[in-house]
PDB file of C-alpha atoms in Angstrom:
ATOM      1  CA  MET G   1       0.000   0.000   0.000  1.00  0.00           C
ATOM      2  CA  GLN G   2       1.333   3.427  -0.948  1.00  0.00           C
ATOM      3  CA  PRO G   3       0.894   6.514   1.247  1.00  0.00           C
ATOM      4  CA  ILE G   4      -2.286   8.397   0.369  1.00  0.00           C
ATOM      5  CA  GLU G   5      -1.808  11.231  -2.115  1.00  0.00           C
ATOM      6  CA  SER G   6      -4.463  13.826  -1.345  1.00  0.00           C
ATOM      7  CA  SER G   7      -5.499  16.705  -3.559  1.00  0.00           C
ATOM      8  CA  GLY G   8      -5.649  18.715  -0.346  1.00  0.00           C
ATOM      9  CA  MET G   9      -1.933  18.189   0.253  1.00  0.00           C
ATOM     10  CA  ASP G  10       0.353  20.797  -1.274  1.00  0.00           C
ATOM     11  CA  ILE G  11       3.615  20.100  -3.069  1.00  0.00           C
ATOM     12  CA  ILE G  12       5.701  20.889   0.036  1.00  0.00           C
ATOM     13  CA  GLN G  13       3.823  18.329   2.119  1.00  0.00           C
ATOM     14  CA  ARG G  14       3.956  15.717  -0.653  1.00  0.00           C
ATOM     15  CA  ASN G  15       7.738  16.023  -0.948  1.00  0.00           C
ATOM     16  CA  PHE G  16       8.077  16.127   2.844  1.00  0.00           C
ATOM     17  CA  PHE G  17       6.338  12.770   3.280  1.00  0.00           C
ATOM     18  CA  ARG G  18       8.011  11.165   0.251  1.00  0.00           C
ATOM     19  CA  ILE G  19      11.476  12.036   1.572  1.00  0.00           C
ATOM     20  CA  LEU G  20      10.637  10.805   5.088  1.00  0.00           C
ATOM     21  CA  CYS G  21       9.191   7.555   3.699  1.00  0.00           C
ATOM     22  CA  SER G  22      12.399   6.989   1.745  1.00  0.00           C
ATOM     23  CA  GLY G  23      14.635   7.928   4.662  1.00  0.00           C
ATOM     24  CA  ALA G  24      12.877   5.742   7.205  1.00  0.00           C
ATOM     25  CA  PHE G  25      11.464   2.806   5.262  1.00  0.00           C
ATOM     26  CA  GLY G  26      13.293   2.768   1.917  1.00  0.00           C
ATOM     27  CA  THR G  27      10.217   3.442  -0.208  1.00  0.00           C
ATOM     28  CA  GLN G  28      10.857   5.195  -3.499  1.00  0.00           C
ATOM     29  CA  SER G  29       8.677   7.767  -5.257  1.00  0.00           C
ATOM     30  CA  SER G  30       9.560  10.721  -7.459  1.00  0.00           C
ATOM     31  CA  LEU G  31       9.981  14.188  -5.988  1.00  0.00           C
ATOM     32  CA  GLU G  32       8.473  17.292  -7.535  1.00  0.00           C
ATOM     33  CA  PRO G  33      10.741  20.287  -8.302  1.00  0.00           C
ATOM     34  CA  MET G  34      10.175  23.251  -5.992  1.00  0.00           C
ATOM     35  CA  SER G  35      11.313  26.837  -5.630  1.00  0.00           C
ATOM     36  CA  ALA G  36      14.005  27.751  -3.099  1.00  0.00           C
ATOM     37  CA  PHE G  37      11.311  29.323  -0.914  1.00  0.00           C
ATOM     38  CA  LYS G  38       9.312  26.087  -0.820  1.00  0.00           C
ATOM     39  CA  TRP G  39      12.412  24.028  -0.029  1.00  0.00           C
ATOM     40  CA  ARG G  40      13.127  26.364   2.898  1.00  0.00           C
ATOM     41  CA  ARG G  41       9.552  25.862   4.116  1.00  0.00           C
ATOM     42  CA  LEU G  42      10.063  22.098   3.903  1.00  0.00           C
ATOM     43  CA  ILE G  43      13.298  22.331   5.901  1.00  0.00           C
ATOM     44  CA  GLN G  44      11.403  24.349   8.504  1.00  0.00           C
ATOM     45  CA  MET G  45       8.888  21.503   8.827  1.00  0.00           C
ATOM     46  CA  VAL G  46      11.712  18.951   9.117  1.00  0.00           C
ATOM     47  CA  GLU G  47      13.337  20.930  11.935  1.00  0.00           C
ATOM     48  CA  ALA G  48      10.022  21.475  13.735  1.00  0.00           C
ATOM     49  CA  GLN G  49       9.333  17.722  13.656  1.00  0.00           C
ATOM     50  CA  GLN G  50      12.960  16.974  14.659  1.00  0.00           C
ATOM     51  CA  VAL G  51      13.445  14.440  11.860  1.00  0.00           C
ATOM     52  CA  MET G  52      16.573  15.859  10.193  1.00  0.00           C
ATOM     53  CA  PRO G  53      18.534  12.537  10.259  1.00  0.00           C
ATOM     54  CA  ILE G  54      15.625  10.759   8.515  1.00  0.00           C
ATOM     55  CA  PHE G  55      15.345  13.627   6.045  1.00  0.00           C
ATOM     56  CA  THR G  56      19.033  13.613   5.118  1.00  0.00           C
ATOM     57  CA  ASN G  57      18.901   9.837   4.639  1.00  0.00           C
ATOM     58  CA  GLY G  58      15.880  10.315   2.374  1.00  0.00           C
ATOM     59  CA  ILE G  59      17.653  13.031   0.391  1.00  0.00           C
ATOM     60  CA  ALA G  60      20.575  10.631  -0.176  1.00  0.00           C
ATOM     61  CA  ARG G  61      18.158   8.008  -1.539  1.00  0.00           C
ATOM     62  CA  HIS G  62      16.750  10.606  -3.957  1.00  0.00           C
ATOM     63  CA  SER G  63      20.169  11.864  -5.095  1.00  0.00           C
ATOM     64  CA  MET G  64      19.498  10.859  -8.726  1.00  0.00           C
ATOM     65  CA  ASP G  65      15.921  12.165  -8.720  1.00  0.00           C
ATOM     66  CA  GLU G  66      15.262  14.897 -11.301  1.00  0.00           C
ATOM     67  CA  GLY G  67      12.849  16.548  -8.867  1.00  0.00           C
ATOM     68  CA  LEU G  68      15.598  17.059  -6.274  1.00  0.00           C
ATOM     69  CA  ASN G  69      16.450  20.616  -7.255  1.00  0.00           C
ATOM     70  CA  LEU G  70      17.800  21.709  -3.867  1.00  0.00           C
ATOM     71  CA  PRO G  71      19.509  25.124  -4.039  1.00  0.00           C
ATOM     72  CA  GLU G  72      23.215  25.011  -3.135  1.00  0.00           C
ATOM     73  CA  SER G  73      22.688  27.312  -0.128  1.00  0.00           C
ATOM     74  CA  ILE G  74      20.139  24.867   1.343  1.00  0.00           C
ATOM     75  CA  ILE G  75      22.442  21.878   0.705  1.00  0.00           C
ATOM     76  CA  THR G  76      25.185  23.691   2.613  1.00  0.00           C
ATOM     77  CA  ASP G  77      22.762  24.445   5.439  1.00  0.00           C
ATOM     78  CA  ILE G  78      21.601  20.802   5.629  1.00  0.00           C
ATOM     79  CA  LYS G  79      25.202  19.538   5.768  1.00  0.00           C
ATOM     80  CA  ALA G  80      25.914  21.925   8.635  1.00  0.00           C
ATOM     81  CA  LYS G  81      22.923  20.596  10.565  1.00  0.00           C
ATOM     82  CA  GLN G  82      23.411  16.951   9.673  1.00  0.00           C
ATOM     83  CA  GLU G  83      23.646  14.630  12.640  1.00  0.00           C
ATOM     84  CA  GLU G  84      24.092  10.915  13.007  1.00  0.00           C
ATOM     85  CA  ARG G  85      20.834   9.142  13.655  1.00  0.00           C
ATOM     86  CA  LYS G  86      20.598   7.222  16.911  1.00  0.00           C
ATOM     87  CA  THR G  87      20.216   3.465  16.783  1.00  0.00           C
ATOM     88  CA  LEU G  88      16.709   2.073  17.178  1.00  0.00           C
ATOM     89  CA  THR G  89      17.477   0.875  20.717  1.00  0.00           C
ATOM     90  CA  ALA G  90      18.776   4.315  21.709  1.00  0.00           C
ATOM     91  CA  ARG G  91      15.510   5.890  20.533  1.00  0.00           C
ATOM     92  CA  ILE G  92      13.353   3.845  22.921  1.00  0.00           C
ATOM     93  CA  PRO G  93      12.478   6.071  25.928  1.00  0.00           C
ATOM     94  CA  LYS G  94      14.080   4.748  29.110  1.00  0.00           C
ATOM     95  CA  THR G  95      11.342   6.207  31.298  1.00  0.00           C
ATOM     96  CA  VAL G  96       7.821   7.339  30.490  1.00  0.00           C
ATOM     97  CA  ARG G  97       5.023   8.892  32.496  1.00  0.00           C
ATOM     98  CA  LEU G  98       1.387   9.853  32.143  1.00  0.00           C
ATOM     99  CA  SER G  99      -0.090  13.126  33.356  1.00  0.00           C
ATOM    100  CA  ASN G 100      -3.023  11.557  35.183  1.00  0.00           C
ATOM    101  CA  SER G 101      -1.786  10.371  38.585  1.00  0.00           C
ATOM    102  CA  LEU G 102      -3.978   7.246  38.687  1.00  0.00           C
ATOM    103  CA  LEU G 103      -3.031   6.149  35.177  1.00  0.00           C
ATOM    104  CA  ASN G 104       0.629   6.927  35.881  1.00  0.00           C
ATOM    105  CA  ARG G 105       0.567   4.653  38.939  1.00  0.00           C
ATOM    106  CA  ARG G 106      -0.922   1.915  36.788  1.00  0.00           C
ATOM    107  CA  LEU G 107       1.823   2.474  34.217  1.00  0.00           C
ATOM    108  CA  LYS G 108       4.603   2.219  36.800  1.00  0.00           C
ATOM    109  CA  SER G 109       3.021  -0.857  38.331  1.00  0.00           C
ATOM    110  CA  LEU G 110       2.620  -2.780  35.099  1.00  0.00           C
ATOM    111  CA  ILE G 111       6.183  -1.962  33.975  1.00  0.00           C
ATOM    112  CA  TYR G 112       7.548  -3.128  37.340  1.00  0.00           C
ATOM    113  CA  ASN G 113       5.465  -6.308  37.286  1.00  0.00           C
ATOM    114  CA  GLU G 114       6.441  -7.144  33.720  1.00  0.00           C
ATOM    115  CA  LEU G 115      10.152  -6.654  34.432  1.00  0.00           C
ATOM    116  CA  HIS G 116       9.817  -9.093  37.327  1.00  0.00           C
ATOM    117  CA  SER G 117       7.693 -11.594  35.417  1.00  0.00           C
ATOM    118  CA  ILE G 118       8.968 -15.074  34.513  1.00  0.00           C
ATOM    119  CA  ASP G 119       8.059 -14.442  30.869  1.00  0.00           C
ATOM    120  CA  THR G 120       9.045 -10.785  30.504  1.00  0.00           C
ATOM    121  CA  SER G 121       8.396  -9.316  27.068  1.00  0.00           C
ATOM    122  CA  ILE G 122      10.918  -6.510  26.690  1.00  0.00           C
ATOM    123  CA  GLU G 123       9.704  -5.893  23.146  1.00  0.00           C
ATOM    124  CA  ALA G 124       6.106  -5.342  24.320  1.00  0.00           C
ATOM    125  CA  LEU G 125       7.397  -2.921  26.978  1.00  0.00           C
ATOM    126  CA  ASP G 126       9.479  -1.060  24.383  1.00  0.00           C
ATOM    127  CA  LEU G 127       6.452  -0.650  22.146  1.00  0.00           C
ATOM    128  CA  LEU G 128       4.323   0.487  25.095  1.00  0.00           C
ATOM    129  CA  LYS G 129       6.931   3.121  26.003  1.00  0.00           C
ATOM    130  CA  LEU G 130       6.922   4.421  22.430  1.00  0.00           C
ATOM    131  CA  ILE G 131       3.120   4.651  22.381  1.00  0.00           C
ATOM    132  CA  VAL G 132       3.023   6.455  25.751  1.00  0.00           C
ATOM    133  CA  SER G 133       5.833   8.836  24.767  1.00  0.00           C
ATOM    134  CA  ASN G 134       4.213   9.599  21.408  1.00  0.00           C
ATOM    135  CA  SER G 135       0.856  10.204  23.098  1.00  0.00           C
ATOM    136  CA  GLU G 136       2.237  12.684  25.627  1.00  0.00           C
ATOM    137  CA  THR G 137       4.022  14.603  22.862  1.00  0.00           C
ATOM    138  CA  MET G 138       0.880  14.652  20.728  1.00  0.00           C
ATOM    139  CA  PHE G 139      -1.216  16.056  23.599  1.00  0.00           C
ATOM    140  CA  THR G 140       1.261  18.917  23.993  1.00  0.00           C
ATOM    141  CA  ARG G 141       2.791  19.654  20.582  1.00  0.00           C
ATOM    142  CA  GLY G 142       0.780  17.706  18.047  1.00  0.00           C
ATOM    143  CA  MET G 143       1.743  14.718  15.923  1.00  0.00           C
ATOM    144  CA  ASN G 144       5.148  13.269  16.797  1.00  0.00           C
ATOM    145  CA  LEU G 145       6.337  11.957  13.429  1.00  0.00           C
ATOM    146  CA  GLY G 146       9.817  11.032  14.659  1.00  0.00           C
ATOM    147  CA  GLY G 147       8.355   8.851  17.407  1.00  0.00           C
ATOM    148  CA  ILE G 148       5.753   7.302  15.112  1.00  0.00           C
ATOM    149  CA  ILE G 149       8.439   6.484  12.528  1.00  0.00           C
ATOM    150  CA  THR G 150      10.483   4.834  15.294  1.00  0.00           C
ATOM    151  CA  MET G 151       7.402   2.792  16.232  1.00  0.00           C
ATOM    152  CA  GLY G 152       7.052   1.738  12.586  1.00  0.00           C
ATOM    153  CA  GLU G 153      10.697   0.685  12.399  1.00  0.00           C
ATOM    154  CA  TYR G 154      10.305  -1.261  15.635  1.00  0.00           C
ATOM    155  CA  LEU G 155       7.227  -3.084  14.312  1.00  0.00           C
ATOM    156  CA  ARG G 156       9.029  -4.038  11.100  1.00  0.00           C
ATOM    157  CA  THR G 157      12.272  -5.173  12.712  1.00  0.00           C
ATOM    158  CA  ARG G 158      11.140  -6.603  16.064  1.00  0.00           C
ATOM    159  CA  GLY G 159       7.380  -6.904  15.791  1.00  0.00           C
ATOM    160  CA  ASN G 160       7.578 -10.697  15.556  1.00  0.00           C
ATOM    161  CA  LYS G 161       8.925 -10.753  19.139  1.00  0.00           C
ATOM    162  CA  VAL G 162       6.214  -8.523  20.651  1.00  0.00           C
ATOM    163  CA  ASP G 163       3.575 -10.123  22.886  1.00  0.00           C
ATOM    164  CA  PHE G 164       0.614  -8.200  21.465  1.00  0.00           C
ATOM    165  CA  VAL G 165      -1.853  -9.821  23.880  1.00  0.00           C
ATOM    166  CA  LYS G 166       0.024  -8.279  26.805  1.00  0.00           C
ATOM    167  CA  LEU G 167       0.386  -4.964  24.984  1.00  0.00           C
ATOM    168  CA  GLU G 168      -3.329  -4.705  24.255  1.00  0.00           C
ATOM    169  CA  ASN G 169      -4.192  -5.511  27.884  1.00  0.00           C
ATOM    170  CA  TRP G 170      -1.815  -2.772  29.069  1.00  0.00           C
ATOM    171  CA  LEU G 171      -3.244  -0.242  26.625  1.00  0.00           C
ATOM    172  CA  ASN G 172      -6.760  -1.017  27.871  1.00  0.00           C
ATOM    173  CA  THR G 173      -5.615  -0.621  31.486  1.00  0.00           C
ATOM    174  CA  LEU G 174      -4.046   2.753  30.670  1.00  0.00           C
ATOM    175  CA  GLN G 175      -6.993   3.840  28.486  1.00  0.00           C
ATOM    176  CA  LEU G 176      -4.610   4.377  25.575  1.00  0.00           C
ATOM    177  CA  SER G 177      -5.986   1.818  23.099  1.00  0.00           C
ATOM    178  CA  ALA G 178      -7.504   4.504  20.889  1.00  0.00           C
ATOM    179  CA  MET G 179      -4.290   6.580  20.940  1.00  0.00           C
ATOM    180  CA  ALA G 180      -2.265   3.511  19.925  1.00  0.00           C
ATOM    181  CA  GLU G 181      -4.719   2.825  17.120  1.00  0.00           C
ATOM    182  CA  LEU G 182      -4.460   6.448  15.964  1.00  0.00           C
ATOM    183  CA  GLN G 183      -0.665   6.189  15.793  1.00  0.00           C
ATOM    184  CA  GLY G 184      -0.950   2.935  13.874  1.00  0.00           C
ATOM    185  CA  ASN G 185      -3.336   4.594  11.440  1.00  0.00           C
ATOM    186  CA  VAL G 186      -0.758   7.331  10.800  1.00  0.00           C
ATOM    187  CA  LEU G 187       1.696   4.611   9.749  1.00  0.00           C
ATOM    188  CA  ILE G 188      -0.960   3.193   7.415  1.00  0.00           C
ATOM    189  CA  SER G 189      -2.322   6.412   5.889  1.00  0.00           C
ATOM    190  CA  VAL G 190       0.906   8.429   5.694  1.00  0.00           C
ATOM    191  CA  PHE G 191       3.744   5.890   5.501  1.00  0.00           C
ATOM    192  CA  GLY G 192       2.105   3.097   3.528  1.00  0.00           C
ATOM    193  CA  PHE G 193       2.013   0.349   6.180  1.00  0.00           C
ATOM    194  CA  GLU G 194      -0.385  -2.571   5.781  1.00  0.00           C
ATOM    195  CA  GLU G 195      -3.021  -3.113   8.456  1.00  0.00           C
ATOM    196  CA  ASP G 196      -1.741  -6.619   9.228  1.00  0.00           C
ATOM    197  CA  GLU G 197       1.636  -5.134  10.212  1.00  0.00           C
ATOM    198  CA  ILE G 198      -0.003  -3.418  13.201  1.00  0.00           C
ATOM    199  CA  PRO G 199      -2.045  -5.910  15.278  1.00  0.00           C
ATOM    200  CA  PHE G 200      -3.462  -3.244  17.618  1.00  0.00           C
ATOM    201  CA  VAL G 201      -5.196  -1.446  14.733  1.00  0.00           C
ATOM    202  CA  THR G 202      -8.704  -2.866  14.345  1.00  0.00           C
ATOM    203  CA  LYS G 203     -10.222  -0.227  12.065  1.00  0.00           C
ATOM    204  CA  THR G 204      -9.088   2.541   9.754  1.00  0.00           C
ATOM    205  CA  ASP G 205      -9.330   6.126  10.955  1.00  0.00           C
ATOM    206  CA  PRO G 206      -9.443   8.793   8.218  1.00  0.00           C
ATOM    207  CA  ASN G 207      -8.951  11.425  10.912  1.00  0.00           C
ATOM    208  CA  ALA G 208      -5.354  10.203  11.398  1.00  0.00           C
ATOM    209  CA  TYR G 209      -4.357  11.603   8.026  1.00  0.00           C
ATOM    210  CA  ARG G 210      -6.027  14.966   8.620  1.00  0.00           C
ATOM    211  CA  LEU G 211      -4.497  15.302  12.099  1.00  0.00           C
ATOM    212  CA  THR G 212      -1.037  14.625  10.683  1.00  0.00           C
ATOM    213  CA  LEU G 213      -1.346  17.307   8.006  1.00  0.00           C
ATOM    214  CA  ARG G 214      -2.663  19.833  10.511  1.00  0.00           C
ATOM    215  CA  SER G 215       0.109  19.079  12.976  1.00  0.00           C
ATOM    216  CA  ILE G 216       2.984  19.501  10.561  1.00  0.00           C
ATOM    217  CA  SER G 217       1.482  22.752   9.296  1.00  0.00           C
ATOM    218  CA  ASP G 218       1.035  23.985  12.864  1.00  0.00           C
ATOM    219  CA  LEU G 219       4.598  23.187  13.888  1.00  0.00           C
ATOM    220  CA  ALA G 220       6.047  24.850  10.804  1.00  0.00           C
ATOM    221  CA  ARG G 221       4.318  28.077  11.844  1.00  0.00           C
ATOM    222  CA  ASP G 222       5.438  27.969  15.454  1.00  0.00           C
ATOM    223  CA  THR G 223       8.254  30.253  16.459  1.00  0.00           C
ATOM    224  CA  ALA G 224      11.339  28.858  18.158  1.00  0.00           C
ATOM    225  CA  HIS G 225      10.972  30.964  21.289  1.00  0.00           C
ATOM    226  CA  GLU G 226       7.567  31.311  22.856  1.00  0.00           C
ATOM    227  CA  TRP G 227       6.358  32.368  26.253  1.00  0.00           C
ATOM    228  CA  HIS G 228       3.120  31.272  27.834  1.00  0.00           C
ATOM    229  CA  PHE G 229       2.728  33.759  30.603  1.00  0.00           C
ATOM    230  CA  LYS G 230       4.482  36.947  31.536  1.00  0.00           C
ATOM    231  CA  GLN G 231       4.220  39.081  34.604  1.00  0.00           C
ATOM    232  CA  ASN G 232       3.895  42.754  33.853  1.00  0.00           C
ATOM    233  CA  ALA G 233       5.284  45.606  35.911  1.00  0.00           C
ATOM    234  CA  ALA G 234       2.081  45.951  37.921  1.00  0.00           C
ATOM    235  CA  GLY G 235       2.370  42.358  39.072  1.00  0.00           C
ATOM    236  CA  PHE G 236      -0.539  41.070  37.024  1.00  0.00           C
ATOM    237  CA  VAL G 237      -0.184  37.949  34.962  1.00  0.00           C
ATOM    238  CA  GLN G 238      -0.424  38.612  31.264  1.00  0.00           C
ATOM    239  CA  ASN G 239      -0.970  35.553  29.059  1.00  0.00           C
ATOM    240  CA  ASN G 240      -0.103  34.988  25.479  1.00  0.00           C
ATOM    241  CA  ASN G 241      -3.634  34.255  24.292  1.00  0.00           C
ATOM    242  CA  THR G 242      -2.494  32.955  20.930  1.00  0.00           C
ATOM    243  CA  VAL G 243      -0.233  30.291  22.470  1.00  0.00           C
ATOM    244  CA  LEU G 244      -2.777  29.352  25.122  1.00  0.00           C
ATOM    245  CA  GLN G 245      -5.614  29.020  22.608  1.00  0.00           C
ATOM    246  CA  ARG G 246      -3.400  27.057  20.254  1.00  0.00           C
ATOM    247  CA  ASN G 247      -2.443  24.555  22.946  1.00  0.00           C
ATOM    248  CA  VAL G 248      -6.065  24.174  24.053  1.00  0.00           C
ATOM    249  CA  ARG G 249      -7.068  23.566  20.437  1.00  0.00           C
ATOM    250  CA  ARG G 250      -4.336  20.976  19.930  1.00  0.00           C
ATOM    251  CA  SER G 251      -5.227  19.161  23.132  1.00  0.00           C
ATOM    252  CA  LEU G 252      -8.908  19.051  22.185  1.00  0.00           C
ATOM    253  CA  ARG G 253      -8.061  17.209  18.961  1.00  0.00           C
ATOM    254  CA  TYR G 254      -7.244  14.111  21.022  1.00  0.00           C
ATOM    255  CA  VAL G 255     -10.025  14.237  23.622  1.00  0.00           C
ATOM    256  CA  ARG G 256     -12.028  11.609  21.744  1.00  0.00           C
ATOM    257  CA  TYR G 257      -9.035   9.235  21.849  1.00  0.00           C
ATOM    258  CA  ALA G 258      -7.999   9.646  25.498  1.00  0.00           C
ATOM    259  CA  PRO G 259     -10.342  12.025  27.393  1.00  0.00           C
ATOM    260  CA  ILE G 260      -8.846  11.583  30.885  1.00  0.00           C
ATOM    261  CA  GLU G 261      -5.188  11.760  29.882  1.00  0.00           C
ATOM    262  CA  THR G 262      -5.731  14.603  27.404  1.00  0.00           C
ATOM    263  CA  THR G 263      -7.392  16.726  30.088  1.00  0.00           C
ATOM    264  CA  SER G 264      -4.785  15.826  32.722  1.00  0.00           C
ATOM    265  CA  ASN G 265      -1.945  16.632  30.336  1.00  0.00           C
ATOM    266  CA  PHE G 266      -3.376  20.053  29.533  1.00  0.00           C
ATOM    267  CA  VAL G 267      -3.936  20.918  33.214  1.00  0.00           C
ATOM    268  CA  ARG G 268      -0.403  19.769  34.083  1.00  0.00           C
ATOM    269  CA  ASN G 269       1.144  21.906  31.344  1.00  0.00           C
ATOM    270  CA  PHE G 270      -1.059  24.866  32.281  1.00  0.00           C
ATOM    271  CA  VAL G 271       0.130  24.698  35.907  1.00  0.00           C
ATOM    272  CA  ARG G 272       3.740  24.319  34.760  1.00  0.00           C
ATOM    273  CA  SER G 273       3.383  27.415  32.592  1.00  0.00           C
ATOM    274  CA  LEU G 274       2.099  29.391  35.566  1.00  0.00           C
ATOM    275  CA  SER G 275       5.098  28.288  37.623  1.00  0.00           C
ATOM    276  CA  GLU G 276       7.455  29.586  34.919  1.00  0.00           C
ATOM    277  CA  ILE G 277       6.216  33.175  35.095  1.00  0.00           C
ATOM    278  CA  GLU G 278       9.111  35.540  34.583  1.00  0.00           C
ATOM    279  CA  GLU G 279       9.964  37.848  37.411  1.00  0.00           C
TER     280      GLU G 279
END
């Protein structure tokens, strides 16, 4: 199955996903020539999603592509920013947490119990950690393509060792089954995975594709330095309404998938923002 090509997706987004697909999973499709301005916009999206190593690998795979008309100044910039990609094992989060205190206790308990089980499934735990980490990032910043790509690589290289019965029970306990299914649907709709590669996906979700497009567009527009709250000279708290409204809007996108954790995550980040008020 090939990634969906939507008429609603512009040329920048099409090239963005084609290069990432090539860089992460070795798929090959032709790039479309773009202006220097559009290539700079694409690089901005790559940096916002923190997938530069995947991007540079994808660019190398497209080196003979007629559509790869990267301006020399951008090539120089990419080389300066190029970094070695971490191994798959190094990209698995060592520790994860949930914002809801009850669900976080359940998470800690099940990880502890599984590590001390006679039939420990490290692979199932690794996949759970990726799903939890991706979910927390999505609640705060939007779609985490780097983490979802890592999950896809893990499924393709170590999926045969994962105890999916255990994983599905854990996801139910943590009320993250729908979030896991959403992430799996991103792999299917954006990166061309087959449904049978992802056992915890039981149905297709067209919303996964739309959420991905919205998230990458959002992140490309975000500025590098933002403040949430600022204390003015009179001692009153002044909030950046644009940032606050944006974060509320992004959190609300996932309420249907994980209502308790989405709400807890937003409240936790809201309180943290208040504690970071500048003097």
